[in-house]
mmCIF file of C-alpha atoms in Angstrom:
data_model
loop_
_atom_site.group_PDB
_atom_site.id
_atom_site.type_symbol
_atom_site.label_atom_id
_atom_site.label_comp_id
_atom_site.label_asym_id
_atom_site.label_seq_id
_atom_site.Cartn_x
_atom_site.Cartn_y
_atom_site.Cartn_z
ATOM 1 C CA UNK C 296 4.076 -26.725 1.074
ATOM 2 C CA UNK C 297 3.415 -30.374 1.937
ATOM 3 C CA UNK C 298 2.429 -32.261 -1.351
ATOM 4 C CA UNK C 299 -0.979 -33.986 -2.015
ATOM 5 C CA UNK C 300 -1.077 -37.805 -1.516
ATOM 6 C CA UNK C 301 -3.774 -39.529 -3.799
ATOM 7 C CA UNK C 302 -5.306 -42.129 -2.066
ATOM 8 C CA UNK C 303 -5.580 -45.404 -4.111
ATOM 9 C CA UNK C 304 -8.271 -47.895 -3.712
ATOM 10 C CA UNK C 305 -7.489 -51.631 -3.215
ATOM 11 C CA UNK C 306 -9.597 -54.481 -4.232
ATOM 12 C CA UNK C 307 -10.408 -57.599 -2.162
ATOM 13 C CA UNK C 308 -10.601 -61.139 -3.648
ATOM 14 C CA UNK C 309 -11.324 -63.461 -0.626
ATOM 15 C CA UNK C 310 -10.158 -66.862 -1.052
ATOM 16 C CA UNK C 311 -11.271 -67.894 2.135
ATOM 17 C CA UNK C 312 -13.411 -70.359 1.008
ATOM 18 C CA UNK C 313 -10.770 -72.269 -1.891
ATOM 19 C CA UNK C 314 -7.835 -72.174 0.041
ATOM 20 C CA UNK C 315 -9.749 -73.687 3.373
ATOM 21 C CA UNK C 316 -10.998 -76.403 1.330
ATOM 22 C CA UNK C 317 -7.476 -77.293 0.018
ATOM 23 C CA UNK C 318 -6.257 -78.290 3.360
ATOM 24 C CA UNK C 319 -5.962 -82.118 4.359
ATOM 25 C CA UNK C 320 -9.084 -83.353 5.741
ATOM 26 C CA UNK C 321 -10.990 -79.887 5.420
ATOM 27 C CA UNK C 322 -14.478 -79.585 3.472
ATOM 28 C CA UNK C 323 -17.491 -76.901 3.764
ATOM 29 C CA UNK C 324 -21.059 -77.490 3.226
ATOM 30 C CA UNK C 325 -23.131 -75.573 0.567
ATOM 31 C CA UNK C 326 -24.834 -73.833 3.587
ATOM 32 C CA UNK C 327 -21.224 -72.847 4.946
ATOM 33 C CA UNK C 328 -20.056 -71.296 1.903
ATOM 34 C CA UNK C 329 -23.418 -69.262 1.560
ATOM 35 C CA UNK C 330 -23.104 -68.227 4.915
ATOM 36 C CA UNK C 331 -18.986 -66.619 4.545
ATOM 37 C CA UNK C 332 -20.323 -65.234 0.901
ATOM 38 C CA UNK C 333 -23.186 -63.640 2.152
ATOM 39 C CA UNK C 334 -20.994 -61.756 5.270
ATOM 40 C CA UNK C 335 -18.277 -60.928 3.415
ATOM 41 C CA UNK C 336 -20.151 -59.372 0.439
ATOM 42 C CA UNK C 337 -21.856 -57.180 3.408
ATOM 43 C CA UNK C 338 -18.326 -56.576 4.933
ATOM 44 C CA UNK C 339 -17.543 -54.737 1.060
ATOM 45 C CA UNK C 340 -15.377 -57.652 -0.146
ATOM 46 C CA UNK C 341 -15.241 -57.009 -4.397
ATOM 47 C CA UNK C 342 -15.077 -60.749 -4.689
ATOM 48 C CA UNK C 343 -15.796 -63.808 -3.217
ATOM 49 C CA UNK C 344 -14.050 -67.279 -4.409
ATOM 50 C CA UNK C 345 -16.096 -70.174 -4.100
ATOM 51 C CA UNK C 346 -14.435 -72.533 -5.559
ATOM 52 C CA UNK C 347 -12.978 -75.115 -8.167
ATOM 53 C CA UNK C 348 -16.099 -75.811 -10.150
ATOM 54 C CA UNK C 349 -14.605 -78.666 -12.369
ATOM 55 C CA UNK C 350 -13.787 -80.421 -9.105
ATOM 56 C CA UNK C 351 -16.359 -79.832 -7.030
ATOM 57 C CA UNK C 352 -20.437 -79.301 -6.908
ATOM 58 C CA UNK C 353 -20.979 -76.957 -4.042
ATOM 59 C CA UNK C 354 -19.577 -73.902 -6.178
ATOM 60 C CA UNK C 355 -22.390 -73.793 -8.330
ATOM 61 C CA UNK C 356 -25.024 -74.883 -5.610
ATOM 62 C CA UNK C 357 -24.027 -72.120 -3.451
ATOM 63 C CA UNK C 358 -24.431 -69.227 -6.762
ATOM 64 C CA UNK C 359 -27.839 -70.814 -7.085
ATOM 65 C CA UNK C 360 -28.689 -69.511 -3.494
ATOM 66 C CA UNK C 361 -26.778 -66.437 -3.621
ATOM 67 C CA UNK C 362 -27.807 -62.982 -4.408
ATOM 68 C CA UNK C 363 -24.855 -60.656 -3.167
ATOM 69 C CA UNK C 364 -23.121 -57.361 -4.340
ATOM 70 C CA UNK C 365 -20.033 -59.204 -4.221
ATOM 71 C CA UNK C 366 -19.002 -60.768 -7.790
ATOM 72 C CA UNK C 367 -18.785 -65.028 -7.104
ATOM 73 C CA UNK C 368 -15.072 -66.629 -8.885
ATOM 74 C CA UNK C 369 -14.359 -69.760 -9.719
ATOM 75 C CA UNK C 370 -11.174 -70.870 -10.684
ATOM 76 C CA UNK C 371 -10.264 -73.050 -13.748
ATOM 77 C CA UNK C 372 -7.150 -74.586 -14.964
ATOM 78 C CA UNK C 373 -6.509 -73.267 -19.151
ATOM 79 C CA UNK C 374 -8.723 -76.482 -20.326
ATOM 80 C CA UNK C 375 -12.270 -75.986 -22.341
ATOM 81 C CA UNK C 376 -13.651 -78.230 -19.535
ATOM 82 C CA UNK C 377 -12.825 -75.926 -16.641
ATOM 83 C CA UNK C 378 -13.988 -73.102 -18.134
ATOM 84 C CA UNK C 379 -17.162 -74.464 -19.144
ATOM 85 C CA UNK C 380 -18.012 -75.584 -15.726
ATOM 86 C CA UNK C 381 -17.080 -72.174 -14.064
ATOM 87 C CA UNK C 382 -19.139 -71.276 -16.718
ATOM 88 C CA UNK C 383 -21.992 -73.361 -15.932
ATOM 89 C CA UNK C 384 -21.706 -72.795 -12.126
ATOM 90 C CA UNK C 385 -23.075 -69.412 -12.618
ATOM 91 C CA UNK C 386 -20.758 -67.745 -10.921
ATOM 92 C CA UNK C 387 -19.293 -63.904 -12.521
ATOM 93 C CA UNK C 388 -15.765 -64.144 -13.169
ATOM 94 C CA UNK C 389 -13.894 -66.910 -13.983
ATOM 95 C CA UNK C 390 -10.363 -67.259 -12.804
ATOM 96 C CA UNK C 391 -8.017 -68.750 -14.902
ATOM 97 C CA UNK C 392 -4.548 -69.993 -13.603
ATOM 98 C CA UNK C 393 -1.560 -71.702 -15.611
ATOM 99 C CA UNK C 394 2.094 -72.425 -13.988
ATOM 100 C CA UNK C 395 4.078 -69.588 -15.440
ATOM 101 C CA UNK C 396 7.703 -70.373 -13.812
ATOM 102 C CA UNK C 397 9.682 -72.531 -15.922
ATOM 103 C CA UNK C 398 10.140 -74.940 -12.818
ATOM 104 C CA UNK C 399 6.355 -75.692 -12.969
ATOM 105 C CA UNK C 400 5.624 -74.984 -16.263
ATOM 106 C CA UNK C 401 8.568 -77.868 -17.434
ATOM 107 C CA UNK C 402 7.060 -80.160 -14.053
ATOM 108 C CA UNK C 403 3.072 -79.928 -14.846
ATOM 109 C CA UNK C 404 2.594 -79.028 -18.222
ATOM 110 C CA UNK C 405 5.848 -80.399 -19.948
ATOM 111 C CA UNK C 406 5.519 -77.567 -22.689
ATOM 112 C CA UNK C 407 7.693 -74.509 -23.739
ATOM 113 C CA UNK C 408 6.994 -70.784 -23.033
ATOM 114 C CA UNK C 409 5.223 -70.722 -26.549
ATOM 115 C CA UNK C 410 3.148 -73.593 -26.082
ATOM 116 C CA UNK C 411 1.808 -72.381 -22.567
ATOM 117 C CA UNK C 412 1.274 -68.642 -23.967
ATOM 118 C CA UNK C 413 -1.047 -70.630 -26.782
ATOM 119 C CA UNK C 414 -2.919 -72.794 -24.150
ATOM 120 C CA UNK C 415 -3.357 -69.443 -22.337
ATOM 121 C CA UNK C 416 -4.463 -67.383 -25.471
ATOM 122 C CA UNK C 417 -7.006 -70.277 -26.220
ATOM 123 C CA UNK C 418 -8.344 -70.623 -22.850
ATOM 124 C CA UNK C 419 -8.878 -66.937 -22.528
ATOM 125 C CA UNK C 420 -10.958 -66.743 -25.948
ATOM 126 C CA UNK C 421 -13.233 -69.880 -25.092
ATOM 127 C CA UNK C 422 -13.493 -67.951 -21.515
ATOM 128 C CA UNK C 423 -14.357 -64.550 -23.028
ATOM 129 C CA UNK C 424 -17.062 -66.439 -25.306
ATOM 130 C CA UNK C 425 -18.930 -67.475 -21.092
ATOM 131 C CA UNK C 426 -20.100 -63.691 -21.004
ATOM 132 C CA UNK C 427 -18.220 -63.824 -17.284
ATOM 133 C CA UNK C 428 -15.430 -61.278 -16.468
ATOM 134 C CA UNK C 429 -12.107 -63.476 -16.675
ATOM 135 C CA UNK C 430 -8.989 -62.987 -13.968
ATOM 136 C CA UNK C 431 -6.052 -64.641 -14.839
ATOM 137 C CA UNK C 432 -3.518 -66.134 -12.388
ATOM 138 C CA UNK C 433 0.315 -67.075 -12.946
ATOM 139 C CA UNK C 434 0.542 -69.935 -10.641
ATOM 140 C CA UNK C 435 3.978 -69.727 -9.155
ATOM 141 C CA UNK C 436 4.666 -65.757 -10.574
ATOM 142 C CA UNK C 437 6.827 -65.077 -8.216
ATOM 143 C CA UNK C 438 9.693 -67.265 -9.084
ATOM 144 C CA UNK C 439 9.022 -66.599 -12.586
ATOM 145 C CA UNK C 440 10.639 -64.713 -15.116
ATOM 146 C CA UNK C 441 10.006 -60.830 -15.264
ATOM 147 C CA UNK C 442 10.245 -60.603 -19.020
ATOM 148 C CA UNK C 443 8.242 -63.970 -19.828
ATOM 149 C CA UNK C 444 5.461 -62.264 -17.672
ATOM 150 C CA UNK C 445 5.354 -58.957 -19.089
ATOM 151 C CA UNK C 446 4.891 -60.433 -22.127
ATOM 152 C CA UNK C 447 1.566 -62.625 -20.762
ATOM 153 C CA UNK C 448 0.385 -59.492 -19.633
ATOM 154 C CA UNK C 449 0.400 -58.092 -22.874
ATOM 155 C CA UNK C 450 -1.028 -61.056 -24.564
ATOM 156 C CA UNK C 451 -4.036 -61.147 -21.830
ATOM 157 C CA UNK C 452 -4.545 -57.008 -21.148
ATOM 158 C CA UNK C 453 -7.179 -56.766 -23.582
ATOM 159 C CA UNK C 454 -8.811 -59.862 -22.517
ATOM 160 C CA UNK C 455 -8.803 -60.109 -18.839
ATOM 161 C CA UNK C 456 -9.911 -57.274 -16.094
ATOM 162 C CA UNK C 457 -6.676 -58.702 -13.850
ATOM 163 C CA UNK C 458 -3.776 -60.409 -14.123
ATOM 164 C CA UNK C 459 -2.450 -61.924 -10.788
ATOM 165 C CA UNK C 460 1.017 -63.052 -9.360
ATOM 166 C CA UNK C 461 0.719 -66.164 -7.370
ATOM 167 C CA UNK C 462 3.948 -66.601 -4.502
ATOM 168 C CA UNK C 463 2.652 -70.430 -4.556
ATOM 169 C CA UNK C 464 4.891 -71.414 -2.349
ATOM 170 C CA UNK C 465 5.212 -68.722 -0.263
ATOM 171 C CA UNK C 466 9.149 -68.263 -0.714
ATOM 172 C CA UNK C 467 8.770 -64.248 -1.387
ATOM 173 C CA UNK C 468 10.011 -61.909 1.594
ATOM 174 C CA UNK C 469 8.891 -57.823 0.992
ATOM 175 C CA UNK C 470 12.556 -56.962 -0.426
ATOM 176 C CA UNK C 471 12.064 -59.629 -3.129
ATOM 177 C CA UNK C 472 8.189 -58.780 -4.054
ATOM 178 C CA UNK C 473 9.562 -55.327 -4.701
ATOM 179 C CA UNK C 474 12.341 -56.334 -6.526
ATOM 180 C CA UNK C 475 10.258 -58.520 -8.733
ATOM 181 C CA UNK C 476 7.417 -55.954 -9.967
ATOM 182 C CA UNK C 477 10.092 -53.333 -10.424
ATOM 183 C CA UNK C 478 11.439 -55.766 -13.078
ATOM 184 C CA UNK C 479 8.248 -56.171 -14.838
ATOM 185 C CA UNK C 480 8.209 -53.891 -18.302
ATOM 186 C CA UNK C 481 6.750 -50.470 -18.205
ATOM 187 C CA UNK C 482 4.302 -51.310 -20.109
ATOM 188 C CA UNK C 483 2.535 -53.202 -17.544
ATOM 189 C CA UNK C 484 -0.140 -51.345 -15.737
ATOM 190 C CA UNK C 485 0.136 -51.687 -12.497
ATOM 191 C CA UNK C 486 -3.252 -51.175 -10.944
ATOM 192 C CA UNK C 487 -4.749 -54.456 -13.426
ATOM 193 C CA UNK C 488 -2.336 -56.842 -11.483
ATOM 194 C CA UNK C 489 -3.272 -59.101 -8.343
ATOM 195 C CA UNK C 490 -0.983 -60.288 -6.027
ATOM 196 C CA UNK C 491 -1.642 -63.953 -4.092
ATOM 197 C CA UNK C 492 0.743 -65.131 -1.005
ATOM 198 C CA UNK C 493 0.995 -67.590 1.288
ATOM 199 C CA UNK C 494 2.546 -67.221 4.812
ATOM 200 C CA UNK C 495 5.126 -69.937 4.808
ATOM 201 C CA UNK C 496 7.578 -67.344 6.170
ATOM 202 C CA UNK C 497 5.244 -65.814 8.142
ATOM 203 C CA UNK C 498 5.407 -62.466 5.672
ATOM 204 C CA UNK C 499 2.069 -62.696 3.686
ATOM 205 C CA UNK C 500 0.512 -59.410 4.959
ATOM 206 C CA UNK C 501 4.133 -57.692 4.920
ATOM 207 C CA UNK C 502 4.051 -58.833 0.869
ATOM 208 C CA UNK C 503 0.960 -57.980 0.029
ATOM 209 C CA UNK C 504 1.963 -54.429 1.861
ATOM 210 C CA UNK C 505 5.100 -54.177 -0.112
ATOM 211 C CA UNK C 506 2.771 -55.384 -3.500
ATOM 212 C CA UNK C 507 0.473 -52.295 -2.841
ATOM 213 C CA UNK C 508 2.880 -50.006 -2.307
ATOM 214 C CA UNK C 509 4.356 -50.805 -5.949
ATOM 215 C CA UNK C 510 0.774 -49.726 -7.395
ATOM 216 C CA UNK C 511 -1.162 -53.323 -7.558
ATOM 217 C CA UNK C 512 -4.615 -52.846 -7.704
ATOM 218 C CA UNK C 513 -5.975 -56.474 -6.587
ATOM 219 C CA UNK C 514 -4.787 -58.835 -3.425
ATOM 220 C CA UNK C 515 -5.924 -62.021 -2.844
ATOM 221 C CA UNK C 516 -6.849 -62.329 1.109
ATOM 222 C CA UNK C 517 -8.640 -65.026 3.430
ATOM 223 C CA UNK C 518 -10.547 -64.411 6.976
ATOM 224 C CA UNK C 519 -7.798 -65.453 9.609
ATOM 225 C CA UNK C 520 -5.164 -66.160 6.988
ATOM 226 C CA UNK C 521 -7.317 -69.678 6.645
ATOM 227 C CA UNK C 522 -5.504 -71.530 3.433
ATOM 228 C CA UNK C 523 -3.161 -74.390 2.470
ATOM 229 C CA UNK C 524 -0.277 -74.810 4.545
ATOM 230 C CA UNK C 525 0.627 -71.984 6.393
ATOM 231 C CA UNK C 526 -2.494 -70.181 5.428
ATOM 232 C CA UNK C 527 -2.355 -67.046 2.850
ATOM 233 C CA UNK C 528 -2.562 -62.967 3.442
ATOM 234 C CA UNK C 529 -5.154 -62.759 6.306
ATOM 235 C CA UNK C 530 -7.968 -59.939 5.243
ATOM 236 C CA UNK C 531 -8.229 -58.481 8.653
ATOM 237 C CA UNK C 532 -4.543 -58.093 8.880
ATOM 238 C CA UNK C 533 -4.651 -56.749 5.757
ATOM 239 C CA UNK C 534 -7.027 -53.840 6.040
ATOM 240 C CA UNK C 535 -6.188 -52.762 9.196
ATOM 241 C CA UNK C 536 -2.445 -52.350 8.578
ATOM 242 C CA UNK C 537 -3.452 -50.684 4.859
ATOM 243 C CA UNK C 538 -5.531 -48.159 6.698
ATOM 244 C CA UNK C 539 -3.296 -47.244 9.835
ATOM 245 C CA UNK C 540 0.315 -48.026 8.644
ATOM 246 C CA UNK C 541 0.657 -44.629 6.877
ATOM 247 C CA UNK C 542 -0.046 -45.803 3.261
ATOM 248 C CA UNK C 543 -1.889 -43.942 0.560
ATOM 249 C CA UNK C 544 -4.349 -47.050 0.161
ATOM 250 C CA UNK C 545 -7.767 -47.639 0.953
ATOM 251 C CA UNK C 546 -9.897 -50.317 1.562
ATOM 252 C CA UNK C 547 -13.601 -49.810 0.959
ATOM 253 C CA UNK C 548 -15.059 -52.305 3.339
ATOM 254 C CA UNK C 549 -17.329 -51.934 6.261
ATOM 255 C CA UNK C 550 -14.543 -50.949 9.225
ATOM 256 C CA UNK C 551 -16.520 -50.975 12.496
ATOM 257 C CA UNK C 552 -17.620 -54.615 11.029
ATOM 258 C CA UNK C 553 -14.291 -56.016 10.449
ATOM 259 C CA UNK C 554 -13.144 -57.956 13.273
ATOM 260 C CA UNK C 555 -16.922 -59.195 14.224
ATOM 261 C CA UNK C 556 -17.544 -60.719 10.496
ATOM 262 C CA UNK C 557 -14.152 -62.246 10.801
ATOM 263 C CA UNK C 558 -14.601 -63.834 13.787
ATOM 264 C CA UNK C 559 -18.095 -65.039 12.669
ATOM 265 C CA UNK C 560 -16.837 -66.773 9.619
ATOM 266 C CA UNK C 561 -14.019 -68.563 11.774
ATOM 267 C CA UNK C 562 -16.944 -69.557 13.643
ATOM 268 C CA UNK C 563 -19.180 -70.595 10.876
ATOM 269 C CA UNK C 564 -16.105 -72.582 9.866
ATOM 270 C CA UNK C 565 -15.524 -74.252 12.820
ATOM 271 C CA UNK C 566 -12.354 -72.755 12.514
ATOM 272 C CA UNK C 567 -10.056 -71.848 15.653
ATOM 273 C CA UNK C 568 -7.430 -69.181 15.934
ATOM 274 C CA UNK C 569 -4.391 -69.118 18.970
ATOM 275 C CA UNK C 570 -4.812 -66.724 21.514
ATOM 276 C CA UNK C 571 -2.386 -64.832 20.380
ATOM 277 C CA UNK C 572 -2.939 -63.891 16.885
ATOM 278 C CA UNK C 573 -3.070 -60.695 15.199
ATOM 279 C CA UNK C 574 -6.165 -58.865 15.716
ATOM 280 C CA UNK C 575 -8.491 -62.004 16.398
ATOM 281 C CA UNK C 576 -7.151 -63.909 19.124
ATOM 282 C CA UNK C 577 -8.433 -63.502 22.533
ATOM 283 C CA UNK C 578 -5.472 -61.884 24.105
ATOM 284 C CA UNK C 579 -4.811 -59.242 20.887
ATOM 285 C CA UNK C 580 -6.463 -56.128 22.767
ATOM 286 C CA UNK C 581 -5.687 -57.495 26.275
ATOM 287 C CA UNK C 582 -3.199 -55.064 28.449
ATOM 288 C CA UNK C 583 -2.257 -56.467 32.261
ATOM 289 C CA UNK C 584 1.019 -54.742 32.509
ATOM 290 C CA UNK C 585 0.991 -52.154 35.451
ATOM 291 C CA UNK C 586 3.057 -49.315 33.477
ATOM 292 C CA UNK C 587 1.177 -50.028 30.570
ATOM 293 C CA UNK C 588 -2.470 -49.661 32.011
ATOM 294 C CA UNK C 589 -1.440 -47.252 34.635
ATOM 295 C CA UNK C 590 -1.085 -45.077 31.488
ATOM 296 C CA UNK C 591 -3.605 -46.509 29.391
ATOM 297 C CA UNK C 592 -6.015 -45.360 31.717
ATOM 298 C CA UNK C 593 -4.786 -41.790 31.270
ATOM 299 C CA UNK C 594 -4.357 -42.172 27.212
ATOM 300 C CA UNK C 595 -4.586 -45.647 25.600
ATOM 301 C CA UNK C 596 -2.789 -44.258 22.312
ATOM 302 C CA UNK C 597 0.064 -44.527 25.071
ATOM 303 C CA UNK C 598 0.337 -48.117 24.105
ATOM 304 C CA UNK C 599 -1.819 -48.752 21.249
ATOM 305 C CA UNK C 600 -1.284 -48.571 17.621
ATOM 306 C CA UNK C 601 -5.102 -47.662 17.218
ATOM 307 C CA UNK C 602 -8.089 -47.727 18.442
ATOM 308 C CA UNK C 603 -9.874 -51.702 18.381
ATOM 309 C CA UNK C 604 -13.389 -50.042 18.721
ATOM 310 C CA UNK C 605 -12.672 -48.373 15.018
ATOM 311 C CA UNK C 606 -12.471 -52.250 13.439
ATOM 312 C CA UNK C 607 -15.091 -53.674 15.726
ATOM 313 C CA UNK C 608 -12.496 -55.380 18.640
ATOM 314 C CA UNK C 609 -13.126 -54.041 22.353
ATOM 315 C CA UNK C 610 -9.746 -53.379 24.544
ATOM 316 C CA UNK C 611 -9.634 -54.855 27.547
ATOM 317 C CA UNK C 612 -7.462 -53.882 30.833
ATOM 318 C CA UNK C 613 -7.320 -56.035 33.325
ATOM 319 C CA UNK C 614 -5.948 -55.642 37.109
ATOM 320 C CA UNK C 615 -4.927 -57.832 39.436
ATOM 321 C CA UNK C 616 -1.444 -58.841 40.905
ATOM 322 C CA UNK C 617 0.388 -57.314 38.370
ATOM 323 C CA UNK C 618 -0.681 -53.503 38.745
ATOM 324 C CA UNK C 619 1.251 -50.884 40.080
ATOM 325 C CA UNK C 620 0.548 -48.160 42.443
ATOM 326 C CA UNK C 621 0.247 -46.032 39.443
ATOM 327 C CA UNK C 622 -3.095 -48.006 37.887
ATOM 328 C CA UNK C 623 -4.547 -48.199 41.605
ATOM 329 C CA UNK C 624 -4.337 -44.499 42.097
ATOM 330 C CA UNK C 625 -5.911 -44.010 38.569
ATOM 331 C CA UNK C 626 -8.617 -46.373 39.306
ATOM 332 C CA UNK C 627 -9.443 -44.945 42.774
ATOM 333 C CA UNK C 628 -9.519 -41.240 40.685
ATOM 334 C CA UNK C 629 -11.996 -43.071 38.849
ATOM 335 C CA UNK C 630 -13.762 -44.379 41.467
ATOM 336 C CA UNK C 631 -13.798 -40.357 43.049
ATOM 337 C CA UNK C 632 -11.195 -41.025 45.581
ATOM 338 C CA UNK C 633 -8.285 -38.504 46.314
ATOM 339 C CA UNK C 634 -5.910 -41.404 46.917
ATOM 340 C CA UNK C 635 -4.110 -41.736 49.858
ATOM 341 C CA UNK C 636 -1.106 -44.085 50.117
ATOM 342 C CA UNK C 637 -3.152 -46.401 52.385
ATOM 343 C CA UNK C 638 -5.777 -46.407 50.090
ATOM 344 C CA UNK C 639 -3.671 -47.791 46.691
ATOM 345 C CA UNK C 640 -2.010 -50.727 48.986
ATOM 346 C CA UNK C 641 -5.647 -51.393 50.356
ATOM 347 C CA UNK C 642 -6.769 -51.926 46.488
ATOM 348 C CA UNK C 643 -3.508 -53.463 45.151
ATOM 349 C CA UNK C 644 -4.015 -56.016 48.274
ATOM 350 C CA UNK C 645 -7.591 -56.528 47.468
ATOM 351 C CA UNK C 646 -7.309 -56.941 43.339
ATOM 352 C CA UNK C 647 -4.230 -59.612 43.934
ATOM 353 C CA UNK C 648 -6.612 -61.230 45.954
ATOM 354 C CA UNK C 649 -9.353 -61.303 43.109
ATOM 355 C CA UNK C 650 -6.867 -62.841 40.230
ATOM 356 C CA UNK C 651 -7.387 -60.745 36.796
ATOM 357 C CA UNK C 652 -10.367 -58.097 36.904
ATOM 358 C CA UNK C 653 -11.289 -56.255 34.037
ATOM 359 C CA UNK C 654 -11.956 -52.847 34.211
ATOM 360 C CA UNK C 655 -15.407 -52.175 35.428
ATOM 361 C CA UNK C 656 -15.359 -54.731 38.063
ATOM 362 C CA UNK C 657 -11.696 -53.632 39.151
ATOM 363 C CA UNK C 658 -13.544 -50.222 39.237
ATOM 364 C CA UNK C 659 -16.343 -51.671 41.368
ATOM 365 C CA UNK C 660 -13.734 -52.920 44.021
ATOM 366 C CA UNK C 661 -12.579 -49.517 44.113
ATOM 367 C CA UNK C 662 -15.861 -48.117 44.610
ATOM 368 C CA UNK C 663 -16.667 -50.743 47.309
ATOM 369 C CA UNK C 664 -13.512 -50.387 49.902
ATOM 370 C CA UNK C 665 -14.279 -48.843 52.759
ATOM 371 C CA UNK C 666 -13.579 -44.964 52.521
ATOM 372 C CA UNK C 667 -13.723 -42.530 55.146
ATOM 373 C CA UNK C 668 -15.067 -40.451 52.974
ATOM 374 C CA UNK C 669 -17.433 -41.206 50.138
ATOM 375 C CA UNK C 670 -17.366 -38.739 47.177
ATOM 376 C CA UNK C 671 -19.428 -38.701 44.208
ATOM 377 C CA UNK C 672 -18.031 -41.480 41.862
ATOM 378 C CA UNK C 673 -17.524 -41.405 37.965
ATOM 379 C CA UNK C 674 -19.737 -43.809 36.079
ATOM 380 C CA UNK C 675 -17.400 -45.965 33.632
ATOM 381 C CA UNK C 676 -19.211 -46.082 30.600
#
């Protein structure tokens, strides 16, 4: 007898909005940041970041106008001053963060392991005091060590709903995320930590995969991967690999309103993303190939790894030079011919003369050669 399989829930903290901002050159207005808050908190994101509210105004401007199931974050360095203007922002959790490797911690902070669990231990109390459920991040985690974090998380797990691992520099691969959390101490729970990457090797989904899989209850994701440098875990990626790629996890977000919010923020953002990217670019669902739509046609599981309609994305076939005789005499089925040889090179002549059709209208040539005989046709929906 097959055994059961719990499935585990994942939550979402969208950085979207922090990361984008860190970029070089790269701002958003109040009415931006209300606008990606407001669709992701109907997409089913848990949590929103809005920003850095010690550094900038439009964090708490934006919770003034916001009324959203999401929960609003702001992150704040382990200062009094930080806090109290995360605080004052109004937004509902309050993300701490403190470099926890002893590369950073020696670099920024210039204090020992003792020191920085005091700062933390202090922050954390004057946070608790805001009313405002408290995160906690170790800024560069990842190249940290396993013991001196185990031990944070037991100075923080009464304190803080989450403690997250940040790969700040986005030099984790899958093989080394595993290795790292299988290292932490068995006394840390598992589902209370967040993960954070950044796509520097081009990974971050794959990590964030390999993160879940170890039994991490929180990732940190962004609409079209949109962050410093190389961008962090993209959300859409994300959830649609969680939800198809055999896993036990889910994702409670709004499926069939994936893709479209996504691509709404990018444009909301004035964002752009390549034609070829993952899921959002123009060419993701796009299949020309004559062997491939010749059985697409037939069965588009043939070559698909799921359906686009079930995330909100449209597949798109298109015909023209490049389709076999195979395609033409499924199209001309369609079109309720019984195909004759004559009749596919008459419609593989006439769709290389068009240039790339999409299906309907390469259906619609079909339907308009001239047949000796005209059966009833099939009406594409």
């Amino acid at each position: 007898m097959a055994s059961t399989v719990l499935v585990r829930s994942m939550e979402l903290l969208d950085v979207t909005l922090r990361e984008g901002e860190q970029r070089a050159g790269r701002s958003y207005t109040v009415d931006e940041k209300v606008t990606v808050a407001e669709t992701l908190s109907a997409l089913g994101v848990s949590y929103v970041q809005l920003g850095f509210p010690v550094a900038d105004d439009g964090t708490g401007a934006a919770c003034d106008r916001l009324s959203i199931d999401a929960k609003a974050t702001g992150i704040a360095r382990v200062l009094e001053r930080d806090v109290d203007a995360a605080a004052a922002s109004g937004v509902d959790v309050i993300e701490l963060f403190a470099p926890t490797s002893d590369r950073q911690r020696e670099q920024l902070l210039d204090v020992g392991r003792r020191e920085l669990r005091d700062r933390i231990g202090d922050a954390v109390s004057h946070a608790a005091e805001t009313g405002c459920e408290l995160h906690f991040t170790a800024m560069d985690g990842f190249r940290s060590d396993p013991d001196f974090l185990s031990t944070l998380y037991a100075d923080l797990a009464d304190a803080v709903s989450y403690v997250s691992i940040a790969d700040t520099v986005g030099a984790r691969t899958p093989a080394g995320v595993s290795d790292f959390l299988a290292d932490l101490s068995a006394g840390v729970n598992r589902s209370r930590l967040g993960v954070h990457f950044h796509d520097d090797l081009g990974v971050a989904t794959a990590n964030a995969l390999a993160a879940a899989r170890h039994g991490v209850g929180k990732v940190d994701v962004s609409v079209a991967g949109v962050g410093e440098r190389a961008g962090n875990t993209p959300l859409e990626e994300f959830v649609v690999a969680a939800v198809t790629g055999q896993t036990n996890l889910a994702v409670d977000v709004s499926f069939e309103r994936l893709l479209p919010s996504a691509r709404s923020i990018v444009e909301a953002l004035g964002e752009t993303v390549p034609a070829g990217k993952p899921l959002l670019g123009e060419s993701a669902f796009e299949h020309e190939s004559g062997l491939h739509t010749a059985a697409m046609l037939d069965d588009p599981s043939t070559f698909e790894p799921f359906d686009p309609a079930r995330f909100g994305g449209e597949r798109r076939l298109l015909f023209g030079a490049a389709t076999g005789r195979g395609a033409a005499e499924r199209l001309l089925e369609r079109a309720g011919a019984e195909p004759t040889s004559d009749q596919v090179d008459a419609l593989l002549d006439a769709l290389a003369s068009r240039g790339e059709l999409p299906l309907a209208e390469a259906l619609s040539v079909a339907r308009d050669l001239d047949w000796s005989e005209s059966p009833d046709v099939e009406t594409e929906e």
